PDB file of C-alpha atoms and ligand atoms in Angstrom:
ATOM      1  CA  MET A   1       0.000   0.000   0.000  1.00  0.00           C
ATOM      2  CA  LYS A   2       2.625   2.395  -1.208  1.00  0.00           C
ATOM      3  CA  GLY A   3       1.897   6.061  -0.510  1.00  0.00           C
ATOM      4  CA  LEU A   4      -0.957   5.384   1.881  1.00  0.00           C
ATOM      5  CA  SER A   5       1.114   5.770   5.039  1.00  0.00           C
ATOM      6  CA  LYS A   6       2.124   9.372   4.570  1.00  0.00           C
ATOM      7  CA  TYR A   7      -0.954  11.225   5.816  1.00  0.00           C
ATOM      8  CA  ASN A   8      -2.632  10.803   9.180  1.00  0.00           C
ATOM      9  CA  PHE A   9      -6.404  11.138   9.025  1.00  0.00           C
ATOM     10  CA  ASN A  10      -8.433  12.417  11.947  1.00  0.00           C
ATOM     11  CA  VAL A  11     -10.916   9.543  12.336  1.00  0.00           C
ATOM     12  CA  SER A  12     -13.991   9.906  14.524  1.00  0.00           C
ATOM     13  CA  GLU A  13     -14.904   6.223  14.422  1.00  0.00           C
ATOM     14  CA  ILE A  14     -14.857   3.086  12.295  1.00  0.00           C
ATOM     15  CA  PHE A  15     -17.614   0.572  12.904  1.00  0.00           C
ATOM     16  CA  TYR A  16     -19.564  -2.264  11.351  1.00  0.00           C
ATOM     17  CA  SER A  17     -23.340  -1.938  11.225  1.00  0.00           C
ATOM     18  CA  ILE A  18     -26.431  -2.118   9.042  1.00  0.00           C
ATOM     19  CA  GLN A  19     -26.660   0.525   6.345  1.00  0.00           C
ATOM     20  CA  GLY A  20     -29.672   2.549   7.386  1.00  0.00           C
ATOM     21  CA  GLU A  21     -30.166   4.747   4.327  1.00  0.00           C
ATOM     22  CA  GLY A  22     -30.234   4.901   0.556  1.00  0.00           C
ATOM     23  CA  THR A  23     -30.674   2.176  -2.004  1.00  0.00           C
ATOM     24  CA  ARG A  24     -28.453  -0.213  -0.037  1.00  0.00           C
ATOM     25  CA  ALA A  25     -30.369   0.125   3.233  1.00  0.00           C
ATOM     26  CA  GLY A  26     -30.362  -3.106   5.157  1.00  0.00           C
ATOM     27  CA  LEU A  27     -26.945  -4.306   3.998  1.00  0.00           C
ATOM     28  CA  PRO A  28     -24.100  -4.863   6.432  1.00  0.00           C
ATOM     29  CA  CYS A  29     -21.554  -2.091   5.930  1.00  0.00           C
ATOM     30  CA  VAL A  30     -18.279  -0.798   7.368  1.00  0.00           C
ATOM     31  CA  PHE A  31     -18.569   2.891   8.206  1.00  0.00           C
ATOM     32  CA  VAL A  32     -15.553   5.177   8.305  1.00  0.00           C
ATOM     33  CA  ARG A  33     -16.501   8.438   9.962  1.00  0.00           C
ATOM     34  CA  LEU A  34     -13.956  11.192   9.456  1.00  0.00           C
ATOM     35  CA  GLN A  35     -13.756  14.100  11.846  1.00  0.00           C
ATOM     36  CA  GLY A  36     -14.504  17.655  10.719  1.00  0.00           C
ATOM     37  CA  CYS A  37     -17.247  19.580   8.957  1.00  0.00           C
ATOM     38  CA  ARG A  38     -17.535  23.288   8.265  1.00  0.00           C
ATOM     39  CA  LEU A  39     -21.346  23.255   8.168  1.00  0.00           C
ATOM     40  CA  ARG A  40     -23.634  23.376  11.189  1.00  0.00           C
ATOM     41  CA  CYS A  41     -26.965  21.890  10.114  1.00  0.00           C
ATOM     42  CA  SER A  42     -29.675  22.578  12.671  1.00  0.00           C
ATOM     43  CA  TRP A  43     -30.605  18.893  12.879  1.00  0.00           C
ATOM     44  CA  CYS A  44     -27.071  17.412  12.617  1.00  0.00           C
ATOM     45  CA  ASP A  45     -27.000  14.025  14.342  1.00  0.00           C
ATOM     46  CA  THR A  46     -23.219  13.770  14.573  1.00  0.00           C
ATOM     47  CA  PRO A  47     -22.261  16.914  16.545  1.00  0.00           C
ATOM     48  CA  TYR A  48     -19.311  15.021  18.016  1.00  0.00           C
ATOM     49  CA  ALA A  49     -17.711  14.758  14.550  1.00  0.00           C
ATOM     50  CA  LEU A  50     -17.726  18.419  13.511  1.00  0.00           C
ATOM     51  CA  GLU A  51     -14.565  19.968  14.952  1.00  0.00           C
ATOM     52  CA  ILE A  52     -11.575  19.195  12.750  1.00  0.00           C
ATOM     53  CA  ASN A  53      -9.244  20.559  15.444  1.00  0.00           C
ATOM     54  CA  GLN A  54     -10.576  18.040  17.919  1.00  0.00           C
ATOM     55  CA  THR A  55      -8.230  15.130  17.371  1.00  0.00           C
ATOM     56  CA  GLU A  56      -9.899  11.762  17.737  1.00  0.00           C
ATOM     57  CA  THR A  57      -7.990   8.739  16.405  1.00  0.00           C
ATOM     58  CA  LEU A  58      -5.108   9.411  13.998  1.00  0.00           C
ATOM     59  CA  MET A  59      -4.792   6.698  11.370  1.00  0.00           C
ATOM     60  CA  ASN A  60      -2.989   6.597   8.042  1.00  0.00           C
ATOM     61  CA  GLY A  61      -4.602   5.185   4.906  1.00  0.00           C
ATOM     62  CA  ALA A  62      -2.957   1.783   5.263  1.00  0.00           C
ATOM     63  CA  GLU A  63      -4.244   1.453   8.832  1.00  0.00           C
ATOM     64  CA  ILE A  64      -7.769   2.453   7.795  1.00  0.00           C
ATOM     65  CA  ILE A  65      -7.746  -0.171   5.047  1.00  0.00           C
ATOM     66  CA  GLU A  66      -6.454  -2.860   7.415  1.00  0.00           C
ATOM     67  CA  LYS A  67      -9.216  -2.010   9.878  1.00  0.00           C
ATOM     68  CA  ILE A  68     -11.843  -2.195   7.113  1.00  0.00           C
ATOM     69  CA  LYS A  69     -10.520  -5.574   5.972  1.00  0.00           C
ATOM     70  CA  SER A  70     -10.823  -6.945   9.528  1.00  0.00           C
ATOM     71  CA  TYR A  71     -14.645  -6.868   9.257  1.00  0.00           C
ATOM     72  CA  ASP A  72     -14.728  -9.187   6.231  1.00  0.00           C
ATOM     73  CA  CYS A  73     -17.387  -7.017   4.526  1.00  0.00           C
ATOM     74  CA  HIS A  74     -17.021  -5.726   0.995  1.00  0.00           C
ATOM     75  CA  PHE A  75     -19.285  -2.663   1.376  1.00  0.00           C
ATOM     76  CA  VAL A  76     -17.727   0.487   2.858  1.00  0.00           C
ATOM     77  CA  GLU A  77     -19.193   3.913   3.410  1.00  0.00           C
ATOM     78  CA  PHE A  78     -17.206   7.033   4.225  1.00  0.00           C
ATOM     79  CA  THR A  79     -19.127   9.590   6.195  1.00  0.00           C
ATOM     80  CA  GLY A  80     -18.558  12.338   8.712  1.00  0.00           C
ATOM     81  CA  GLY A  81     -18.465  15.134   9.358  1.00  0.00           C
ATOM     82  CA  GLU A  82     -17.553  15.847   5.778  1.00  0.00           C
ATOM     83  CA  PRO A  83     -15.168  13.138   4.535  1.00  0.00           C
ATOM     84  CA  PHE A  84     -13.736  15.262   1.706  1.00  0.00           C
ATOM     85  CA  GLU A  85     -12.501  17.956   4.095  1.00  0.00           C
ATOM     86  CA  GLN A  86      -9.523  15.620   4.471  1.00  0.00           C
ATOM     87  CA  ALA A  87      -8.862  15.560   0.746  1.00  0.00           C
ATOM     88  CA  GLU A  88      -6.236  12.797   0.843  1.00  0.00           C
ATOM     89  CA  ILE A  89      -9.100  10.378   1.527  1.00  0.00           C
ATOM     90  CA  HIS A  90      -9.641  10.235  -2.263  1.00  0.00           C
ATOM     91  CA  GLN A  91      -6.546   8.013  -2.510  1.00  0.00           C
ATOM     92  CA  VAL A  92      -7.788   5.636   0.174  1.00  0.00           C
ATOM     93  CA  MET A  93     -11.176   5.319  -1.518  1.00  0.00           C
ATOM     94  CA  LYS A  94      -9.574   4.695  -4.895  1.00  0.00           C
ATOM     95  CA  HIS A  95      -7.341   2.017  -3.407  1.00  0.00           C
ATOM     96  CA  LEU A  96     -10.331   0.276  -1.830  1.00  0.00           C
ATOM     97  CA  VAL A  97     -12.185   0.213  -5.161  1.00  0.00           C
ATOM     98  CA  ASP A  98      -9.052  -1.221  -6.799  1.00  0.00           C
ATOM     99  CA  LEU A  99      -9.129  -3.955  -4.145  1.00  0.00           C
ATOM    100  CA  GLY A 100     -12.724  -4.827  -5.092  1.00  0.00           C
ATOM    101  CA  PHE A 101     -14.662  -3.060  -2.339  1.00  0.00           C
ATOM    102  CA  VAL A 102     -17.960  -1.327  -3.065  1.00  0.00           C
ATOM    103  CA  VAL A 103     -17.282   2.182  -1.795  1.00  0.00           C
ATOM    104  CA  ALA A 104     -19.851   4.876  -1.069  1.00  0.00           C
ATOM    105  CA  VAL A 105     -19.353   8.337   0.333  1.00  0.00           C
ATOM    106  CA  GLU A 106     -21.897  10.561   1.996  1.00  0.00           C
ATOM    107  CA  THR A 107     -20.949  14.130   1.240  1.00  0.00           C
ATOM    108  CA  SER A 108     -22.583  17.481   1.868  1.00  0.00           C
ATOM    109  CA  GLY A 109     -23.012  19.782  -1.069  1.00  0.00           C
ATOM    110  CA  TYR A 110     -20.271  22.318  -0.368  1.00  0.00           C
ATOM    111  CA  ILE A 111     -17.117  20.439  -1.382  1.00  0.00           C
ATOM    112  CA  ASP A 112     -15.975  20.235  -4.997  1.00  0.00           C
ATOM    113  CA  LEU A 113     -16.629  16.704  -6.253  1.00  0.00           C
ATOM    114  CA  ALA A 114     -14.627  17.042  -9.471  1.00  0.00           C
ATOM    115  CA  PHE A 115     -11.873  14.821  -8.073  1.00  0.00           C
ATOM    116  CA  ALA A 116     -14.042  11.966  -6.832  1.00  0.00           C
ATOM    117  CA  ASP A 117     -13.335   8.628  -8.521  1.00  0.00           C
ATOM    118  CA  LYS A 118     -16.254   7.824 -10.840  1.00  0.00           C
ATOM    119  CA  ARG A 119     -16.437   4.280  -9.470  1.00  0.00           C
ATOM    120  CA  ILE A 120     -17.347   5.563  -6.002  1.00  0.00           C
ATOM    121  CA  ILE A 121     -21.025   5.919  -5.160  1.00  0.00           C
ATOM    122  CA  LYS A 122     -21.575   9.513  -4.159  1.00  0.00           C
ATOM    123  CA  ILE A 123     -24.513  10.258  -1.902  1.00  0.00           C
ATOM    124  CA  LEU A 124     -24.807  14.003  -2.292  1.00  0.00           C
ATOM    125  CA  ASP A 125     -26.671  15.688   0.518  1.00  0.00           C
ATOM    126  CA  VAL A 126     -28.384  18.855  -0.733  1.00  0.00           C
ATOM    127  CA  LYS A 127     -29.110  21.188   2.156  1.00  0.00           C
ATOM    128  CA  CYS A 128     -32.699  22.418   2.485  1.00  0.00           C
ATOM    129  CA  PRO A 129     -33.575  25.755   4.152  1.00  0.00           C
ATOM    130  CA  GLY A 130     -34.548  24.078   7.458  1.00  0.00           C
ATOM    131  CA  SER A 131     -30.931  23.006   7.930  1.00  0.00           C
ATOM    132  CA  GLY A 132     -29.861  26.657   7.965  1.00  0.00           C
ATOM    133  CA  MET A 133     -27.137  25.736   5.469  1.00  0.00           C
ATOM    134  CA  SER A 134     -28.850  25.876   2.063  1.00  0.00           C
ATOM    135  CA  LYS A 135     -26.710  28.823   0.943  1.00  0.00           C
ATOM    136  CA  LYS A 136     -23.690  26.507   1.085  1.00  0.00           C
ATOM    137  CA  ASN A 137     -24.979  24.159  -1.630  1.00  0.00           C
ATOM    138  CA  LYS A 138     -22.593  23.961  -4.567  1.00  0.00           C
ATOM    139  CA  TYR A 139     -24.948  23.125  -7.410  1.00  0.00           C
ATOM    140  CA  GLU A 140     -22.052  22.776  -9.883  1.00  0.00           C
ATOM    141  CA  ASN A 141     -21.526  19.383  -8.240  1.00  0.00           C
ATOM    142  CA  PHE A 142     -24.565  18.025 -10.076  1.00  0.00           C
ATOM    143  CA  GLU A 143     -22.336  17.978 -13.186  1.00  0.00           C
ATOM    144  CA  TYR A 144     -20.290  15.196 -11.634  1.00  0.00           C
ATOM    145  CA  LEU A 145     -23.205  12.908 -10.837  1.00  0.00           C
ATOM    146  CA  THR A 146     -23.433   9.573 -12.613  1.00  0.00           C
ATOM    147  CA  LYS A 147     -26.180   6.985 -12.668  1.00  0.00           C
ATOM    148  CA  ILE A 148     -24.762   5.105  -9.664  1.00  0.00           C
ATOM    149  CA  ASP A 149     -24.965   8.192  -7.446  1.00  0.00           C
ATOM    150  CA  GLU A 150     -27.746   9.324  -5.131  1.00  0.00           C
ATOM    151  CA  VAL A 151     -28.985  12.790  -4.195  1.00  0.00           C
ATOM    152  CA  LYS A 152     -30.446  13.165  -0.731  1.00  0.00           C
ATOM    153  CA  PHE A 153     -32.721  15.843   0.701  1.00  0.00           C
ATOM    154  CA  VAL A 154     -33.282  15.839   4.445  1.00  0.00           C
ATOM    155  CA  ILE A 155     -36.665  17.464   4.935  1.00  0.00           C
ATOM    156  CA  ALA A 156     -37.827  19.212   8.094  1.00  0.00           C
ATOM    157  CA  ASP A 157     -41.105  20.785   6.947  1.00  0.00           C
ATOM    158  CA  ARG A 158     -43.245  21.743   3.954  1.00  0.00           C
ATOM    159  CA  ALA A 159     -40.893  24.569   2.954  1.00  0.00           C
ATOM    160  CA  ASP A 160     -38.033  22.052   2.735  1.00  0.00           C
ATOM    161  CA  TYR A 161     -40.198  19.685   0.720  1.00  0.00           C
ATOM    162  CA  ASP A 162     -41.106  22.417  -1.783  1.00  0.00           C
ATOM    163  CA  PHE A 163     -37.462  23.451  -1.997  1.00  0.00           C
ATOM    164  CA  ALA A 164     -36.370  19.858  -2.710  1.00  0.00           C
ATOM    165  CA  LYS A 165     -39.029  19.432  -5.351  1.00  0.00           C
ATOM    166  CA  GLY A 166     -37.959  22.692  -7.002  1.00  0.00           C
ATOM    167  CA  ILE A 167     -34.289  21.681  -7.102  1.00  0.00           C
ATOM    168  CA  CYS A 168     -35.170  18.295  -8.649  1.00  0.00           C
ATOM    169  CA  ASP A 169     -37.105  20.078 -11.406  1.00  0.00           C
ATOM    170  CA  LYS A 170     -34.668  22.903 -12.005  1.00  0.00           C
ATOM    171  CA  TYR A 171     -31.650  20.613 -12.420  1.00  0.00           C
ATOM    172  CA  SER A 172     -33.491  17.605 -13.943  1.00  0.00           C
ATOM    173  CA  LEU A 173     -31.975  15.431 -11.256  1.00  0.00           C
ATOM    174  CA  GLY A 174     -34.020  12.424 -12.295  1.00  0.00           C
ATOM    175  CA  SER A 175     -32.057  12.227 -15.537  1.00  0.00           C
ATOM    176  CA  LYS A 176     -28.678  12.547 -13.819  1.00  0.00           C
ATOM    177  CA  CYS A 177     -28.878   9.749 -11.283  1.00  0.00           C
ATOM    178  CA  ASP A 178     -31.197   6.852 -10.538  1.00  0.00           C
ATOM    179  CA  SER A 179     -31.963   7.656  -6.922  1.00  0.00           C
ATOM    180  CA  ILE A 180     -33.311  10.806  -5.379  1.00  0.00           C
ATOM    181  CA  LEU A 181     -33.869  10.336  -1.685  1.00  0.00           C
ATOM    182  CA  PHE A 182     -36.372  12.283   0.412  1.00  0.00           C
ATOM    183  CA  SER A 183     -35.724  11.719   4.091  1.00  0.00           C
ATOM    184  CA  PRO A 184     -37.710  13.243   6.979  1.00  0.00           C
ATOM    185  CA  VAL A 185     -35.747  14.838   9.809  1.00  0.00           C
ATOM    186  CA  PHE A 186     -36.028  12.228  12.537  1.00  0.00           C
ATOM    187  CA  GLY A 187     -38.375  13.369  15.306  1.00  0.00           C
ATOM    188  CA  LYS A 188     -39.324  16.539  13.475  1.00  0.00           C
ATOM    189  CA  LEU A 189     -41.296  15.677  10.339  1.00  0.00           C
ATOM    190  CA  ASP A 190     -43.835  12.877  10.521  1.00  0.00           C
ATOM    191  CA  ASN A 191     -43.076   9.975   8.151  1.00  0.00           C
ATOM    192  CA  LEU A 192     -46.709   9.738   7.084  1.00  0.00           C
ATOM    193  CA  GLN A 193     -46.876  13.426   6.243  1.00  0.00           C
ATOM    194  CA  LEU A 194     -43.881  13.195   3.913  1.00  0.00           C
ATOM    195  CA  ALA A 195     -45.292  10.050   2.285  1.00  0.00           C
ATOM    196  CA  GLU A 196     -48.574  11.827   1.617  1.00  0.00           C
ATOM    197  CA  TRP A 197     -46.892  14.841   0.036  1.00  0.00           C
ATOM    198  CA  ILE A 198     -44.828  12.617  -2.268  1.00  0.00           C
ATOM    199  CA  LEU A 199     -47.831  10.583  -3.346  1.00  0.00           C
ATOM    200  CA  ALA A 200     -50.065  13.626  -3.835  1.00  0.00           C
ATOM    201  CA  ASP A 201     -47.456  15.148  -6.167  1.00  0.00           C
ATOM    202  CA  ARG A 202     -46.737  11.841  -7.953  1.00  0.00           C
ATOM    203  CA  LEU A 203     -43.035  12.399  -7.350  1.00  0.00           C
ATOM    204  CA  ASN A 204     -40.655   9.809  -8.699  1.00  0.00           C
ATOM    205  CA  VAL A 205     -38.392   9.899  -5.644  1.00  0.00           C
ATOM    206  CA  ARG A 206     -37.470   7.338  -3.023  1.00  0.00           C
ATOM    207  CA  MET A 207     -38.724   8.099   0.464  1.00  0.00           C
ATOM    208  CA  GLN A 208     -36.454   6.744   3.158  1.00  0.00           C
ATOM    209  CA  VAL A 209     -36.303   6.674   6.927  1.00  0.00           C
ATOM    210  CA  GLN A 210     -33.086   6.215   8.874  1.00  0.00           C
ATOM    211  CA  MET A 211     -33.489   2.517   9.562  1.00  0.00           C
ATOM    212  CA  HIS A 212     -30.693   2.390  12.168  1.00  0.00           C
ATOM    213  CA  LYS A 213     -32.658   4.833  14.353  1.00  0.00           C
ATOM    214  CA  TYR A 214     -35.509   2.344  14.511  1.00  0.00           C
ATOM    215  CA  ILE A 215     -33.310  -0.704  15.114  1.00  0.00           C
ATOM    216  CA  TRP A 216     -31.212   0.896  17.863  1.00  0.00           C
ATOM    217  CA  HIS A 217     -31.852   3.845  20.168  1.00  0.00           C
ATOM    218  CA  PRO A 218     -31.830   7.014  17.974  1.00  0.00           C
ATOM    219  CA  ASP A 219     -28.935   8.533  19.931  1.00  0.00           C
ATOM    220  CA  LYS A 220     -26.751   5.432  19.950  1.00  0.00           C
ATOM    221  CA  ARG A 221     -23.312   5.972  18.415  1.00  0.00           C
ATOM    222  CA  GLY A 222     -21.393   3.447  16.350  1.00  0.00           C
ATOM    223  CA  VAL A 223     -24.400   1.890  14.622  1.00  0.00           C
TER     224      VAL A 223
HETATM  225  S1  SF4 B 301     -23.065  18.502   6.733  1.00  0.00           S
HETATM  226 FE1  SF4 B 301     -23.517  16.615   7.842  1.00  0.00          FE
HETATM  227  S2  SF4 B 301     -21.940  16.494   9.425  1.00  0.00           S
HETATM  228 FE2  SF4 B 301     -21.922  18.597   8.647  1.00  0.00          FE
HETATM  229  S3  SF4 B 301     -23.266  19.706  10.070  1.00  0.00           S
HETATM  230 FE3  SF4 B 301     -24.527  19.037   8.342  1.00  0.00          FE
HETATM  231  S4  SF4 B 301     -25.399  17.065   8.977  1.00  0.00           S
HETATM  232 FE4  SF4 B 301     -23.688  17.529  10.355  1.00  0.00          FE
END
């Protein structure tokens, strides 16, 4: 693993759990949560992973890959925080794909995705107004979407829903990737309400709930 030992990543946690979101919900998955995010979404459920200057576990790329291999699971998701704030992680992801892993990354919309390996499944989180961070969306990133990618809207209320619908239309997101995810903010927007809005508008989107928050206690870490 030449070149992967040079940079030490600030890692919040690495754990093995059930994927709770997206088109692969329900599959066992290794999660690599990197520390640090410049956004402050009002409903963020990983406040412990936001401060990049708060050093958690320092691991180089080779050590991260060894840890991932120890779980004997071929599906890996990088999350955060914002994984691409530590830009060298691109090399680790690329190496994992070369090794045959299925690699996904959950990324917020404010980091340039031009450098992301096309073989990696990008789950692009577009910030709705209720997050307080919608001005940070970098819509140019839609250019880098491919069919394997997913666009996610976390929806707190009707204004967020209308915003998400408008963005889907304006950027023809349905033609850019196969999965557009509408996800209610846990504990804030009723699941049934969101389902009814989607059905009333005949939207061709995938509604999702965060399955892990129903399996385990919603505040439990490492799942
Ligand atoms: S982008 Fe993600 S990690 Fe960053 S504040 Fe928002 S929800 Fe939290």
